[in-house]
């Protein structure tokens, strides 16, 4: 991993990147832990009001208002409350939490303390995906340093009776565990299958206690919300979409990387200016704007501001802000196949529409791509995907169905080409990884 | 709780002794415990499963039920250096499949999770490893190798081969 930079960036969450802030003394020198200290004096209500005013919305993908989520935690309950930080970053196209964990890990700990103060929790867990072992090691050192300074543990910041503990936890490879209820199951040492809601985690969560679950980027934004003030933070973004986001721009661009841009920044400018345009001067074919689960945009649909509401209006989602750029040479059918292959692999199997739906979608798209499809297959793909929507305990079913519907609707001609008498030659996925065909045959 | 007999090194055993005390319930330690055990033993062997079951206080069946869910946990040994090639969308667009094929050819390993005869390397096609902006990307055990080309992949393989040589 390496850092990139562009003049249009607004560095709020990334302002300490590359300055050695993983060392606690450097972090403190750059203003670190001041907001956690200040939050103690502010008290729960003022913290939550500040976060509400900031229009900070969940950076994991769903975009739920963070302050509102915190306010759902019942006050004065006997059961222990928990803060659970979701670092199970696994959505294809998404690698934005990695730089935070590597370059500004203390901001995650500080955000966790502030969240704990806001809802009355005494324990925080930072769940990292198993593949991020080097980040887990960084986080463990940072947590130990924060304990040594008295920012964690008993009587934090020297205040008698104020305790807050925090620890990291390693996953072991599962996309589904990034879903909040499956995340709790996994932390409880079980298979990562989702829970039915209600009750929502804010009331009955981890170990049965009220639990706030926030993405790494969300929780790391919290100290900055307090630093700037909610109203100032909100002003950086657009209406109801406060602040900045770390946009991971990948695929066929000249300068891929993680860039911090204000909410509502133009998708076209992000691709053509910030990321340096299409690689090798080729033409743009399509963009997946917010991680692999978000519906595709065609080349003429990218004049849109990147916030939760504008992208929803454009028929897609901001999601995890992982922008994947496809040039004119990409076969959409192949891309759709690779996408559904992922969701079929990651479906936990708990809900039948997702378990069976992802498998049949993969088989049907594979058949089309092999040149063995029939015209009814295209309608079946759409029909199958549409009937998965909203019929599962967690959003994985939707995450598989939505992009599939996008591909088959917007690029139907490419699917039809594979049904013709002279179908295009299948590319990389089938030629270079024959195991996919074997898998599809199962 | 200290386990009287352990298959792990003293250091790992002590780490696991502590791990189960950190959570409100012991079972929460299970998944990291299996992963750390695998790091030392090479895979989640029957003995690992048996000891994990005792340590967290559940049945071996319950341990296996969890173990089978997580893609990083394995029930048979792989290469000393496990090469995990991401072919998901961002990597695919920048040559992930070519890198996978290159590794398979170079090492003569053609089935997924196949191991070289000397037991040094294994190759697996994996899902997104969170390196989309530095694609194509590979993980060798826990090390990231990013912006990979066939040449840089060869250099990485040579480096690990050197590491394996007795000093």
PDB file of N, CA, C and O in Angstrom, chain A residues 55-102:
ATOM      1  N   UNK A  55     -24.220  15.239  10.418  1.00  0.00           N
ATOM      2  CA  UNK A  55     -24.730  14.434   9.302  1.00  0.00           C
ATOM      3  C   UNK A  55     -23.768  13.324   8.904  1.00  0.00           C
ATOM      4  O   UNK A  55     -23.683  12.929   7.731  1.00  0.00           O
ATOM      5  N   UNK A  56     -23.027  12.818   9.882  1.00  0.00           N
ATOM      6  CA  UNK A  56     -22.155  11.662   9.624  1.00  0.00           C
ATOM      7  C   UNK A  56     -23.039  10.439   9.420  1.00  0.00           C
ATOM      8  O   UNK A  56     -23.910  10.151  10.243  1.00  0.00           O
ATOM      9  N   UNK A  57     -22.807   9.749   8.308  1.00  0.00           N
ATOM     10  CA  UNK A  57     -23.590   8.538   8.000  1.00  0.00           C
ATOM     11  C   UNK A  57     -22.663   7.350   7.823  1.00  0.00           C
ATOM     12  O   UNK A  57     -21.518   7.496   7.436  1.00  0.00           O
ATOM     13  N   UNK A  58     -23.180   6.175   8.116  1.00  0.00           N
ATOM     14  CA  UNK A  58     -22.373   4.954   8.186  1.00  0.00           C
ATOM     15  C   UNK A  58     -21.521   4.715   6.956  1.00  0.00           C
ATOM     16  O   UNK A  58     -22.027   4.640   5.846  1.00  0.00           O
ATOM     17  N   UNK A  59     -20.213   4.594   7.183  1.00  0.00           N
ATOM     18  CA  UNK A  59     -19.269   4.457   6.068  1.00  0.00           C
ATOM     19  C   UNK A  59     -19.099   3.018   5.615  1.00  0.00           C
ATOM     20  O   UNK A  59     -18.344   2.741   4.690  1.00  0.00           O
ATOM     21  N   UNK A  60     -19.752   2.077   6.288  1.00  0.00           N
ATOM     22  CA  UNK A  60     -19.639   0.683   5.869  1.00  0.00           C
ATOM     23  C   UNK A  60     -20.377   0.429   4.567  1.00  0.00           C
ATOM     24  O   UNK A  60     -20.018  -0.457   3.803  1.00  0.00           O
ATOM     25  N   UNK A  61     -21.400   1.233   4.324  1.00  0.00           N
ATOM     26  CA  UNK A  61     -22.132   1.075   3.076  1.00  0.00           C
ATOM     27  C   UNK A  61     -23.594   1.441   3.163  1.00  0.00           C
ATOM     28  O   UNK A  61     -24.180   1.918   2.209  1.00  0.00           O
ATOM     29  N   UNK A  62     -24.205   1.223   4.326  1.00  0.00           N
ATOM     30  CA  UNK A  62     -25.646   1.443   4.422  1.00  0.00           C
ATOM     31  C   UNK A  62     -25.995   2.915   4.573  1.00  0.00           C
ATOM     32  O   UNK A  62     -27.095   3.336   4.218  1.00  0.00           O
ATOM     33  N   UNK A  63     -25.075   3.718   5.100  1.00  0.00           N
ATOM     34  CA  UNK A  63     -25.313   5.154   5.191  1.00  0.00           C
ATOM     35  C   UNK A  63     -26.311   5.566   6.257  1.00  0.00           C
ATOM     36  O   UNK A  63     -26.938   6.623   6.160  1.00  0.00           O
ATOM     37  N   UNK A  64     -26.454   4.740   7.298  1.00  0.00           N
ATOM     38  CA  UNK A  64     -27.386   5.085   8.373  1.00  0.00           C
ATOM     39  C   UNK A  64     -26.791   6.204   9.221  1.00  0.00           C
ATOM     40  O   UNK A  64     -25.612   6.169   9.547  1.00  0.00           O
ATOM     41  N   UNK A  65     -27.611   7.216   9.588  1.00  0.00           N
ATOM     42  CA  UNK A  65     -27.062   8.334  10.385  1.00  0.00           C
ATOM     43  C   UNK A  65     -26.493   7.848  11.723  1.00  0.00           C
ATOM     44  O   UNK A  65     -27.191   7.217  12.514  1.00  0.00           O
ATOM     45  N   UNK A  66     -25.221   8.161  11.955  1.00  0.00           N
ATOM     46  CA  UNK A  66     -24.507   7.615  13.111  1.00  0.00           C
ATOM     47  C   UNK A  66     -25.083   8.118  14.439  1.00  0.00           C
ATOM     48  O   UNK A  66     -25.280   7.329  15.374  1.00  0.00           O
ATOM     49  N   UNK A  67     -25.356   9.416  14.513  1.00  0.00           N
ATOM     50  CA  UNK A  67     -25.890   9.979  15.757  1.00  0.00           C
ATOM     51  C   UNK A  67     -27.216   9.342  16.126  1.00  0.00           C
ATOM     52  O   UNK A  67     -27.495   9.038  17.296  1.00  0.00           O
ATOM     53  N   UNK A  68     -28.052   9.121  15.113  1.00  0.00           N
ATOM     54  CA  UNK A  68     -29.362   8.500  15.339  1.00  0.00           C
ATOM     55  C   UNK A  68     -29.185   7.076  15.858  1.00  0.00           C
ATOM     56  O   UNK A  68     -29.853   6.639  16.797  1.00  0.00           O
ATOM     57  N   UNK A  69     -28.237   6.343  15.241  1.00  0.00           N
ATOM     58  CA  UNK A  69     -27.970   4.968  15.669  1.00  0.00           C
ATOM     59  C   UNK A  69     -27.576   4.951  17.147  1.00  0.00           C
ATOM     60  O   UNK A  69     -28.071   4.132  17.915  1.00  0.00           O
ATOM     61  N   UNK A  70     -26.715   5.864  17.542  1.00  0.00           N
ATOM     62  CA  UNK A  70     -26.269   5.918  18.941  1.00  0.00           C
ATOM     63  C   UNK A  70     -27.435   6.243  19.870  1.00  0.00           C
ATOM     64  O   UNK A  70     -27.501   5.745  20.997  1.00  0.00           O
ATOM     65  N   UNK A  71     -28.357   7.082  19.378  1.00  0.00           N
ATOM     66  CA  UNK A  71     -29.446   7.517  20.252  1.00  0.00           C
ATOM     67  C   UNK A  71     -30.452   6.394  20.512  1.00  0.00           C
ATOM     68  O   UNK A  71     -31.279   6.496  21.405  1.00  0.00           O
ATOM     69  N   UNK A  72     -30.381   5.317  19.727  1.00  0.00           N
ATOM     70  CA  UNK A  72     -31.295   4.177  19.937  1.00  0.00           C
ATOM     71  C   UNK A  72     -30.905   3.323  21.146  1.00  0.00           C
ATOM     72  O   UNK A  72     -31.676   2.489  21.592  1.00  0.00           O
ATOM     73  N   UNK A  73     -29.685   3.491  21.631  1.00  0.00           N
ATOM     74  CA  UNK A  73     -29.239   2.685  22.776  1.00  0.00           C
ATOM     75  C   UNK A  73     -29.983   3.161  24.028  1.00  0.00           C
ATOM     76  O   UNK A  73     -29.939   4.346  24.357  1.00  0.00           O
ATOM     77  N   UNK A  74     -30.697   2.236  24.689  1.00  0.00           N
ATOM     78  CA  UNK A  74     -31.470   2.659  25.856  1.00  0.00           C
ATOM     79  C   UNK A  74     -30.569   3.190  26.967  1.00  0.00           C
ATOM     80  O   UNK A  74     -29.467   2.680  27.173  1.00  0.00           O
ATOM     81  N   UNK A  75     -31.047   4.198  27.640  1.00  0.00           N
ATOM     82  CA  UNK A  75     -30.281   4.773  28.741  1.00  0.00           C
ATOM     83  C   UNK A  75     -30.563   3.979  30.011  1.00  0.00           C
ATOM     84  O   UNK A  75     -31.637   3.425  30.176  1.00  0.00           O
ATOM     85  N   UNK A  76     -29.564   3.955  30.879  1.00  0.00           N
ATOM     86  CA  UNK A  76     -29.762   3.349  32.193  1.00  0.00           C
ATOM     87  C   UNK A  76     -30.228   1.911  32.166  1.00  0.00           C
ATOM     88  O   UNK A  76     -31.211   1.542  32.816  1.00  0.00           O
ATOM     89  N   UNK A  77     -29.583   1.083  31.386  1.00  0.00           N
ATOM     90  CA  UNK A  77     -29.930  -0.335  31.352  1.00  0.00           C
ATOM     91  C   UNK A  77     -28.922  -1.105  32.212  1.00  0.00           C
ATOM     92  O   UNK A  77     -27.779  -0.694  32.349  1.00  0.00           O
ATOM     93  N   UNK A  78     -29.368  -2.222  32.784  1.00  0.00           N
ATOM     94  CA  UNK A  78     -28.478  -2.982  33.661  1.00  0.00           C
ATOM     95  C   UNK A  78     -27.429  -3.766  32.887  1.00  0.00           C
ATOM     96  O   UNK A  78     -26.324  -3.954  33.344  1.00  0.00           O
ATOM     97  N   UNK A  79     -27.800  -4.264  31.726  1.00  0.00           N
ATOM     98  CA  UNK A  79     -26.871  -5.118  30.979  1.00  0.00           C
ATOM     99  C   UNK A  79     -25.682  -4.306  30.472  1.00  0.00           C
ATOM    100  O   UNK A  79     -25.842  -3.139  30.113  1.00  0.00           O
ATOM    101  N   UNK A  80     -24.493  -4.924  30.422  1.00  0.00           N
ATOM    102  CA  UNK A  80     -23.341  -4.196  29.862  1.00  0.00           C
ATOM    103  C   UNK A  80     -23.596  -3.808  28.402  1.00  0.00           C
ATOM    104  O   UNK A  80     -24.221  -4.555  27.656  1.00  0.00           O
ATOM    105  N   UNK A  81     -23.105  -2.638  28.044  1.00  0.00           N
ATOM    106  CA  UNK A  81     -23.230  -2.169  26.654  1.00  0.00           C
ATOM    107  C   UNK A  81     -21.867  -2.285  25.971  1.00  0.00           C
ATOM    108  O   UNK A  81     -20.839  -2.229  26.633  1.00  0.00           O
ATOM    109  N   UNK A  82     -21.900  -2.395  24.663  1.00  0.00           N
ATOM    110  CA  UNK A  82     -20.643  -2.599  23.926  1.00  0.00           C
ATOM    111  C   UNK A  82     -20.551  -1.703  22.701  1.00  0.00           C
ATOM    112  O   UNK A  82     -21.555  -1.374  22.084  1.00  0.00           O
ATOM    113  N   UNK A  83     -19.306  -1.356  22.360  1.00  0.00           N
ATOM    114  CA  UNK A  83     -19.018  -0.719  21.069  1.00  0.00           C
ATOM    115  C   UNK A  83     -18.276  -1.764  20.238  1.00  0.00           C
ATOM    116  O   UNK A  83     -17.279  -2.338  20.681  1.00  0.00           O
ATOM    117  N   UNK A  84     -18.777  -2.022  19.053  1.00  0.00           N
ATOM    118  CA  UNK A  84     -18.156  -3.013  18.177  1.00  0.00           C
ATOM    119  C   UNK A  84     -17.756  -2.318  16.877  1.00  0.00           C
ATOM    120  O   UNK A  84     -18.611  -1.784  16.155  1.00  0.00           O
ATOM    121  N   UNK A  85     -16.461  -2.282  16.617  1.00  0.00           N
ATOM    122  CA  UNK A  85     -15.953  -1.603  15.424  1.00  0.00           C
ATOM    123  C   UNK A  85     -15.741  -2.644  14.328  1.00  0.00           C
ATOM    124  O   UNK A  85     -15.047  -3.644  14.526  1.00  0.00           O
ATOM    125  N   UNK A  86     -16.361  -2.380  13.191  1.00  0.00           N
ATOM    126  CA  UNK A  86     -16.357  -3.344  12.099  1.00  0.00           C
ATOM    127  C   UNK A  86     -15.179  -3.080  11.158  1.00  0.00           C
ATOM    128  O   UNK A  86     -15.211  -2.163  10.343  1.00  0.00           O
ATOM    129  N   UNK A  87     -14.144  -3.899  11.298  1.00  0.00           N
ATOM    130  CA  UNK A  87     -12.988  -3.816  10.406  1.00  0.00           C
ATOM    131  C   UNK A  87     -12.882  -5.079   9.571  1.00  0.00           C
ATOM    132  O   UNK A  87     -11.789  -5.535   9.251  1.00  0.00           O
ATOM    133  N   UNK A  88     -14.050  -5.642   9.223  1.00  0.00           N
ATOM    134  CA  UNK A  88     -14.064  -6.847   8.392  1.00  0.00           C
ATOM    135  C   UNK A  88     -14.181  -6.444   6.920  1.00  0.00           C
ATOM    136  O   UNK A  88     -14.908  -7.068   6.155  1.00  0.00           O
ATOM    137  N   UNK A  89     -13.491  -5.384   6.554  1.00  0.00           N
ATOM    138  CA  UNK A  89     -13.559  -4.859   5.187  1.00  0.00           C
ATOM    139  C   UNK A  89     -13.357  -5.962   4.144  1.00  0.00           C
ATOM    140  O   UNK A  89     -12.257  -6.510   4.043  1.00  0.00           O
ATOM    141  N   UNK A  90     -14.399  -6.294   3.409  1.00  0.00           N
ATOM    142  CA  UNK A  90     -14.295  -7.411   2.452  1.00  0.00           C
ATOM    143  C   UNK A  90     -15.032  -7.175   1.141  1.00  0.00           C
ATOM    144  O   UNK A  90     -15.017  -8.037   0.276  1.00  0.00           O
ATOM    145  N   UNK A  91     -15.720  -6.052   1.009  1.00  0.00           N
ATOM    146  CA  UNK A  91     -16.484  -5.815  -0.217  1.00  0.00           C
ATOM    147  C   UNK A  91     -15.512  -5.580  -1.375  1.00  0.00           C
ATOM    148  O   UNK A  91     -14.676  -4.668  -1.296  1.00  0.00           O
ATOM    149  N   UNK A  92     -15.585  -6.398  -2.425  1.00  0.00           N
ATOM    150  CA  UNK A  92     -14.655  -6.192  -3.541  1.00  0.00           C
ATOM    151  C   UNK A  92     -14.691  -4.753  -4.063  1.00  0.00           C
ATOM    152  O   UNK A  92     -15.758  -4.169  -4.217  1.00  0.00           O
ATOM    153  N   UNK A  93     -13.522  -4.191  -4.270  1.00  0.00           N
ATOM    154  CA  UNK A  93     -13.393  -2.798  -4.686  1.00  0.00           C
ATOM    155  C   UNK A  93     -13.122  -1.873  -3.510  1.00  0.00           C
ATOM    156  O   UNK A  93     -12.914  -0.678  -3.702  1.00  0.00           O
ATOM    157  N   UNK A  94     -13.103  -2.416  -2.294  1.00  0.00           N
ATOM    158  CA  UNK A  94     -13.019  -1.580  -1.089  1.00  0.00           C
ATOM    159  C   UNK A  94     -11.728  -1.848  -0.321  1.00  0.00           C
ATOM    160  O   UNK A  94     -11.475  -2.982   0.093  1.00  0.00           O
ATOM    161  N   UNK A  95     -10.922  -0.807  -0.136  1.00  0.00           N
ATOM    162  CA  UNK A  95      -9.690  -0.965   0.633  1.00  0.00           C
ATOM    163  C   UNK A  95      -9.392   0.314   1.385  1.00  0.00           C
ATOM    164  O   UNK A  95      -8.262   0.686   1.584  1.00  0.00           O
ATOM    165  N   UNK A  96     -10.458   0.991   1.834  1.00  0.00           N
ATOM    166  CA  UNK A  96     -10.326   2.311   2.462  1.00  0.00           C
ATOM    167  C   UNK A  96      -9.997   2.235   3.944  1.00  0.00           C
ATOM    168  O   UNK A  96      -9.431   3.169   4.493  1.00  0.00           O
ATOM    169  N   UNK A  97     -10.395   1.128   4.608  1.00  0.00           N
ATOM    170  CA  UNK A  97     -10.122   1.032   6.049  1.00  0.00           C
ATOM    171  C   UNK A  97      -8.654   0.709   6.309  1.00  0.00           C
ATOM    172  O   UNK A  97      -8.138   1.005   7.383  1.00  0.00           O
ATOM    173  N   UNK A  98      -8.023   0.090   5.319  1.00  0.00           N
ATOM    174  CA  UNK A  98      -6.609  -0.290   5.502  1.00  0.00           C
ATOM    175  C   UNK A  98      -5.711   0.908   5.806  1.00  0.00           C
ATOM    176  O   UNK A  98      -4.946   0.864   6.760  1.00  0.00           O
ATOM    177  N   UNK A  99      -5.782   2.003   4.993  1.00  0.00           N
ATOM    178  CA  UNK A  99      -4.918   3.135   5.326  1.00  0.00           C
ATOM    179  C   UNK A  99      -5.205   3.731   6.702  1.00  0.00           C
ATOM    180  O   UNK A  99      -4.264   4.195   7.367  1.00  0.00           O
ATOM    181  N   UNK A 100      -6.463   3.726   7.158  1.00  0.00           N
ATOM    182  CA  UNK A 100      -6.748   4.269   8.504  1.00  0.00           C
ATOM    183  C   UNK A 100      -6.049   3.410   9.544  1.00  0.00           C
ATOM    184  O   UNK A 100      -5.381   3.917  10.448  1.00  0.00           O
ATOM    185  N   UNK A 101      -6.188   2.086   9.409  1.00  0.00           N
ATOM    186  CA  UNK A 101      -5.594   1.171  10.386  1.00  0.00           C
ATOM    187  C   UNK A 101      -4.070   1.254  10.371  1.00  0.00           C
ATOM    188  O   UNK A 101      -3.425   1.049  11.389  1.00  0.00           O
ATOM    189  N   UNK A 102      -3.503   1.521   9.208  1.00  0.00           N
ATOM    190  CA  UNK A 102      -2.048   1.549   9.109  1.00  0.00           C
ATOM    191  C   UNK A 102      -1.460   2.905   9.489  1.00  0.00           C
ATOM    192  O   UNK A 102      -0.453   2.970  10.185  1.00  0.00           O
TER     193      UNK A 102
END
